[in-house]
Coordinates of C-alpha atoms in Angstrom, one line a residue:
X138 CA 4.7 148.5 36.9
X139 CA 1.3 146.9 36.7
X140 CA 2.5 143.4 37.6
X141 CA 5.7 141.4 38.1
X142 CA 7.2 140.1 34.8
X143 CA 7.4 136.3 34.3
X144 CA 10.4 135.7 32.0
X145 CA 10.8 138.5 29.5
X146 CA 9.1 141.9 30.2
X147 CA 5.7 142.1 28.4
X148 CA 4.0 145.2 27.3
X149 CA 0.9 144.4 29.5
X150 CA 3.2 144.2 32.6
X151 CA 3.2 148.0 32.4
X152 CA 0.7 150.8 32.2
X153 CA 1.3 154.0 30.1
X154 CA -0.3 157.0 31.8
X155 CA 0.1 160.7 32.5
X156 CA 2.0 161.4 35.6
X157 CA 0.4 164.4 37.3
X158 CA 2.9 164.3 40.1
X159 CA 5.6 165.5 37.6
X160 CA 3.7 168.8 37.2
X161 CA 4.0 169.8 40.8
X162 CA 6.0 172.8 41.8
X163 CA 9.7 172.2 42.6
X164 CA 11.1 172.3 46.1
X165 CA 14.5 173.6 47.0
X166 CA 17.3 171.3 45.7
X167 CA 15.1 169.8 42.9
X168 CA 15.4 170.0 39.1
X169 CA 12.9 169.1 36.4
X170 CA 14.5 167.3 33.5
X171 CA 13.2 166.3 30.1
X172 CA 14.5 162.8 29.6
X173 CA 16.3 162.3 26.3
X174 CA 17.6 158.7 26.5
X175 CA 17.6 155.7 28.8
X176 CA 20.3 153.2 29.5
X177 CA 19.0 149.6 29.4
X178 CA 20.9 147.5 32.0
X179 CA 20.3 143.8 32.8
X180 CA 20.2 144.5 36.5
X181 CA 16.9 146.5 36.0
X182 CA 15.2 143.1 35.5
X183 CA 16.2 142.3 39.1
X184 CA 14.6 145.6 40.3
X185 CA 11.3 144.6 38.5
X186 CA 11.2 141.2 40.3
X187 CA 9.9 142.4 43.6
X188 CA 12.7 140.8 45.5
X189 CA 13.1 142.8 48.7
X190 CA 16.3 141.2 50.0
X191 CA 17.9 144.6 50.4
X192 CA 20.7 143.8 48.0
X193 CA 19.3 145.9 45.2
X194 CA 16.5 148.5 44.6
X195 CA 13.0 147.3 44.1
X196 CA 10.4 148.9 41.8
X197 CA 7.0 149.0 43.6
X198 CA 3.9 148.0 41.8
X199 CA 2.2 151.2 40.6
X200 CA 5.5 153.0 40.3
X201 CA 7.4 153.9 37.1
X202 CA 10.3 151.8 36.1
X203 CA 13.6 153.1 37.5
X204 CA 16.4 153.7 35.0
X205 CA 19.5 155.7 34.4
X206 CA 18.7 158.5 32.0
X207 CA 20.3 161.4 30.2
X208 CA 18.2 164.6 30.3
X209 CA 18.1 168.3 29.9
X210 CA 17.2 170.6 32.8
X211 CA 14.0 172.5 32.0
X212 CA 13.3 174.0 35.5
X213 CA 15.7 174.3 38.4
X214 CA 15.8 175.2 42.1
X215 CA 19.4 174.0 42.4
X216 CA 22.0 176.6 41.4
X217 CA 24.6 174.0 40.2
X218 CA 22.1 172.7 37.6
X219 CA 20.9 175.7 35.5
X220 CA 18.1 175.5 32.9
X221 CA 19.5 174.1 29.7
X222 CA 22.2 172.0 31.3
X223 CA 22.5 168.3 30.3
X224 CA 22.9 165.7 33.0
X225 CA 22.8 161.9 33.6
X226 CA 20.7 161.0 36.6
X227 CA 18.8 158.1 38.2
X228 CA 15.3 158.7 36.7
X229 CA 12.2 156.8 35.6
X230 CA 10.7 155.7 32.4
X231 CA 8.9 159.0 31.9
X232 CA 9.2 161.9 29.5
X233 CA 9.8 164.3 32.4
X234 CA 11.0 163.7 35.9
X235 CA 11.8 165.6 39.1
X236 CA 15.3 164.8 40.5
X237 CA 16.4 165.8 44.0
X238 CA 20.1 166.7 43.6
X239 CA 20.8 166.2 47.3
X240 CA 20.4 162.4 46.8
X241 CA 22.3 160.7 44.0
X242 CA 23.7 164.0 42.4
X243 CA 23.2 164.2 38.7
X244 CA 26.4 164.2 36.6
X245 CA 26.9 166.9 34.0
X246 CA 27.4 165.8 30.4
X247 CA 30.5 167.4 28.9
X248 CA 30.3 169.6 25.9
X249 CA 31.1 167.6 22.7
X250 CA 29.5 164.5 24.1
X251 CA 26.0 163.5 23.1
X252 CA 23.4 162.1 25.6
X253 CA 23.6 158.9 23.6
X254 CA 27.3 158.6 24.2
X255 CA 26.8 159.5 27.9
X256 CA 24.4 156.6 28.2
X257 CA 26.4 154.4 25.9
X258 CA 30.1 154.1 25.2
X259 CA 31.1 156.7 27.8
X260 CA 28.6 155.5 30.4
X261 CA 28.5 153.0 33.3
X262 CA 29.2 149.9 31.2
X263 CA 32.7 151.1 30.4
X264 CA 33.3 152.2 34.0
X265 CA 32.1 148.8 35.2
X266 CA 34.6 147.1 32.9
X267 CA 37.4 149.4 34.0
X268 CA 37.0 149.0 37.7
X269 CA 36.1 145.3 37.6
X270 CA 39.2 144.3 35.6
X271 CA 41.8 146.8 36.9
X272 CA 40.8 146.9 40.6
X273 CA 39.6 143.3 41.2
X274 CA 41.2 141.4 38.3
X275 CA 44.5 143.1 38.7
X276 CA 45.8 142.0 35.3
X277 CA 49.5 141.5 34.7
X278 CA 51.2 141.2 31.3
X279 CA 51.4 137.6 30.1
X280 CA 48.4 136.4 32.1
X281 CA 45.4 134.6 30.6
X282 CA 42.1 136.6 30.8
X283 CA 38.8 134.9 30.0
X284 CA 35.7 137.1 29.6
X285 CA 32.1 135.7 29.4
X286 CA 29.5 137.8 27.7
X287 CA 32.5 139.2 25.9
X288 CA 30.6 140.8 23.0
X289 CA 28.4 142.8 25.4
X290 CA 28.7 146.4 26.4
X291 CA 30.8 145.6 29.5
X292 CA 32.5 142.5 28.5
X293 CA 33.9 143.9 25.2
X294 CA 35.5 146.8 27.1
X295 CA 36.9 144.5 29.8
X296 CA 38.4 142.3 27.1
X297 CA 40.1 145.2 25.4
X298 CA 41.4 146.7 28.6
X299 CA 42.9 143.3 29.3
X300 CA 44.6 143.3 25.9
X301 CA 46.0 146.8 26.6
X302 CA 47.4 145.4 29.8
X303 CA 49.3 142.7 27.9
X304 CA 47.0 139.8 28.7
X305 CA 46.2 136.9 26.4
X306 CA 42.4 137.4 26.0
X307 CA 39.8 134.8 25.3
X308 CA 36.2 135.9 24.8
X309 CA 33.1 133.7 25.3
X310 CA 30.1 134.9 23.2
X311 CA 27.0 133.6 21.5
X312 CA 27.1 133.3 17.7
X313 CA 29.6 133.4 14.8
X314 CA 29.1 137.1 14.2
X315 CA 29.8 138.2 17.7
X316 CA 32.9 136.0 17.9
X317 CA 34.2 137.4 14.6
X318 CA 33.7 140.9 15.8
X319 CA 35.7 140.1 19.0
X320 CA 38.6 138.7 17.1
X321 CA 38.7 141.1 14.1
X322 CA 37.6 144.4 15.7
X323 CA 38.5 144.1 19.4
X324 CA 41.7 142.1 18.9
X325 CA 41.0 139.3 21.4
X326 CA 43.3 136.3 20.9
X327 CA 40.6 133.6 20.7
X328 CA 36.9 133.1 21.1
X329 CA 34.5 130.4 22.3
X330 CA 31.0 130.3 20.8
X331 CA 28.9 128.9 23.6
X332 CA 26.0 128.2 21.1
X333 CA 28.0 125.8 19.0
X334 CA 30.9 124.7 21.3
X335 CA 31.2 123.0 24.7
X336 CA 32.7 125.7 26.8
X337 CA 34.5 123.4 29.2
X338 CA 36.2 121.5 26.3
X339 CA 37.2 124.7 24.6
X340 CA 38.8 126.0 27.9
X341 CA 40.7 122.7 28.1
X342 CA 42.2 123.4 24.7
X343 CA 42.8 127.1 25.0
X344 CA 43.8 127.3 28.7
X345 CA 46.0 124.2 29.4
X346 CA 47.7 126.1 32.3
X347 CA 44.5 127.5 33.7
X348 CA 42.8 130.9 33.7
X349 CA 44.4 133.7 35.7
X350 CA 41.5 136.1 35.5
X351 CA 37.9 135.2 34.8
X352 CA 35.6 138.2 34.2
X353 CA 32.1 136.8 34.4
X354 CA 28.9 138.5 33.2
X355 CA 26.8 135.4 32.7
X356 CA 26.8 133.1 35.8
X357 CA 25.3 129.6 35.7
X358 CA 27.0 126.9 33.7
X359 CA 29.6 129.2 32.2
X360 CA 30.7 130.4 35.6
X361 CA 31.0 126.8 36.6
X362 CA 33.3 126.1 33.6
X363 CA 35.4 129.1 34.6
X364 CA 35.8 128.0 38.2
X365 CA 36.8 124.5 37.0
X366 CA 39.6 125.9 34.9
X367 CA 41.1 128.5 37.2
X368 CA 44.9 128.6 37.8
X369 CA 46.3 128.9 41.3
X370 CA 46.0 132.4 42.7
X371 CA 43.5 133.2 40.0
X372 CA 40.9 136.0 40.3
X373 CA 37.3 135.8 39.5
X374 CA 35.5 139.1 38.8
X375 CA 31.7 138.7 39.4
X376 CA 30.1 141.4 37.3
X377 CA 26.7 139.9 36.3
X378 CA 24.5 136.8 36.3
X379 CA 22.5 137.6 33.2
X380 CA 21.7 133.9 32.6
X381 CA 19.4 134.0 35.6
X382 CA 17.8 137.4 35.6
X383 CA 14.5 136.2 34.0
X384 CA 14.3 133.1 36.2
X385 CA 12.2 132.9 39.4
X386 CA 13.9 132.0 42.7
X387 CA 17.6 131.7 43.5
X388 CA 20.0 131.3 40.6
X389 CA 22.1 128.1 40.8
X390 CA 25.8 128.9 41.6
X391 CA 28.9 126.8 41.0
X392 CA 29.7 123.7 43.0
X393 CA 32.9 122.6 44.8
X394 CA 33.9 125.6 47.0
X395 CA 37.0 123.7 47.9
X396 CA 38.2 124.4 44.3
X397 CA 38.6 128.1 45.5
X398 CA 40.2 127.1 48.8
X399 CA 42.8 124.7 47.4
X400 CA 43.5 126.9 44.4
X401 CA 44.0 130.1 46.6
X402 CA 41.5 131.7 44.2
X403 CA 39.8 135.0 44.9
X404 CA 36.2 135.7 43.9
X405 CA 34.7 139.1 44.3
X406 CA 31.6 141.0 43.3
X407 CA 31.4 144.8 43.0
X408 CA 29.5 147.9 41.8
X409 CA 31.3 150.6 39.9
X410 CA 30.1 153.1 42.5
X411 CA 32.4 151.3 45.0
X412 CA 35.1 153.4 43.3
X413 CA 33.2 156.7 43.1
X414 CA 36.3 158.9 44.0
X415 CA 38.2 157.4 41.1
X416 CA 35.5 157.9 38.5
X417 CA 36.8 161.2 37.0
X418 CA 40.3 159.8 36.4
X419 CA 38.8 156.5 35.1
X420 CA 36.6 158.4 32.7
X421 CA 39.5 160.5 31.4
X422 CA 41.4 157.3 30.7
X423 CA 38.5 155.6 29.0
X424 CA 37.7 158.7 26.8
X425 CA 41.3 158.7 25.7
X426 CA 41.2 155.0 24.8
X427 CA 37.9 155.2 23.0
X428 CA 38.6 158.5 21.1
X429 CA 42.0 157.2 20.0
X430 CA 40.5 153.9 18.8
X431 CA 42.5 151.8 21.2
X432 CA 39.2 150.5 22.5
X433 CA 36.4 149.8 20.0
X434 CA 32.8 150.1 21.2
X435 CA 29.3 149.7 19.7
X436 CA 26.1 151.4 20.5
X437 CA 22.7 149.9 19.8
X438 CA 20.2 152.7 19.8
X439 CA 16.5 151.9 19.8
X440 CA 14.0 154.7 19.3
X441 CA 10.6 155.5 20.8
X442 CA 9.2 156.0 24.3
X443 CA 6.4 153.5 23.8
X444 CA 8.9 150.9 22.6
X445 CA 10.8 150.8 25.9
X446 CA 9.5 147.3 26.9
X447 CA 10.5 145.6 23.7
X448 CA 13.8 147.4 23.3
X449 CA 14.7 146.4 26.9
X450 CA 14.2 142.7 26.1
X451 CA 16.9 142.9 23.5
X452 CA 19.3 142.5 26.4
X453 CA 18.0 139.0 27.0
X454 CA 17.0 137.7 23.5
X455 CA 20.5 138.1 22.1
X456 CA 19.6 140.7 19.5
X457 CA 21.4 143.7 20.9
X458 CA 24.8 144.6 19.6
X459 CA 26.7 146.9 22.0
X460 CA 25.5 149.2 24.7
X461 CA 21.7 149.3 24.5
X462 CA 20.3 152.8 24.6
X463 CA 16.7 153.9 24.2
X464 CA 16.4 157.3 22.6
X465 CA 13.1 159.2 23.2
X466 CA 14.0 162.7 22.0
X467 CA 16.2 163.8 19.1
X468 CA 17.9 166.2 21.4
X469 CA 19.8 163.2 22.6
X470 CA 22.1 163.6 19.6
X471 CA 23.1 167.2 20.5
X472 CA 26.6 167.9 21.7
X473 CA 25.8 170.9 23.8

């Protein structure tokens, strides 16, 4: 990080250089990995902002960009992670990195799964959708679920899990192609194209009895529209605020808190790591749904280490289709 981004990340916000510190000898409990692929997550833009509120990590100027990565162990001083093993770990935008396994322990990648899949359809977006909807949204058959950012990596999985739970599902997305994909491939009942429709008016029409569960990835005006249309005892799942990640200063929230009080409405944010003990069981269920075709997913794979800044921006310019993964080594397509 050379400087704090203003709006979208620019190439000249970063420096590309050789990291001599990555060549140092390993200490006990450390592994050296060759990074194969990176997961592009909207929240990384918050990390770049320099906000030191303590609510999320901050990338210091002069330090590499922090990112979740899939890599192969090339040197190890941790017996649980032998040379040749493939793992996912919190790493950096670097070709090689040193990871201390006594911190956030790396997760082995199962045989038969590629590093791309571990970063993509079988990664944190699907887990986030799973826990956000099932643990906070608590869907019940016959309820109305509305998902904003519904064509995204997390929103599309949340919408389909809702369908599997017997909910009537409405997806909010930008553009005819995304809305068509949600209806035709993901099986949602209806869509709202926020680029060509007024979201509030569409919710009036589609949700005359209110929204039981609103799974929000967007924030801003779309969150406001969701709050305005909640049914009594509704649940709002706060997953993301992507509409404001490139803005400076606090992001405007909804108005009229009394709407929540008089409606007995619950609103809750979360991180998938809040449910860490449940992750293995959740992943088993998700793998079953995805492999069987019960849940349809898309991966948007961008290639090239030096293209990381531009591929990251696809999260915010509307060009990504599915889980956004940057592949920097062909080994990312290996299954063992």
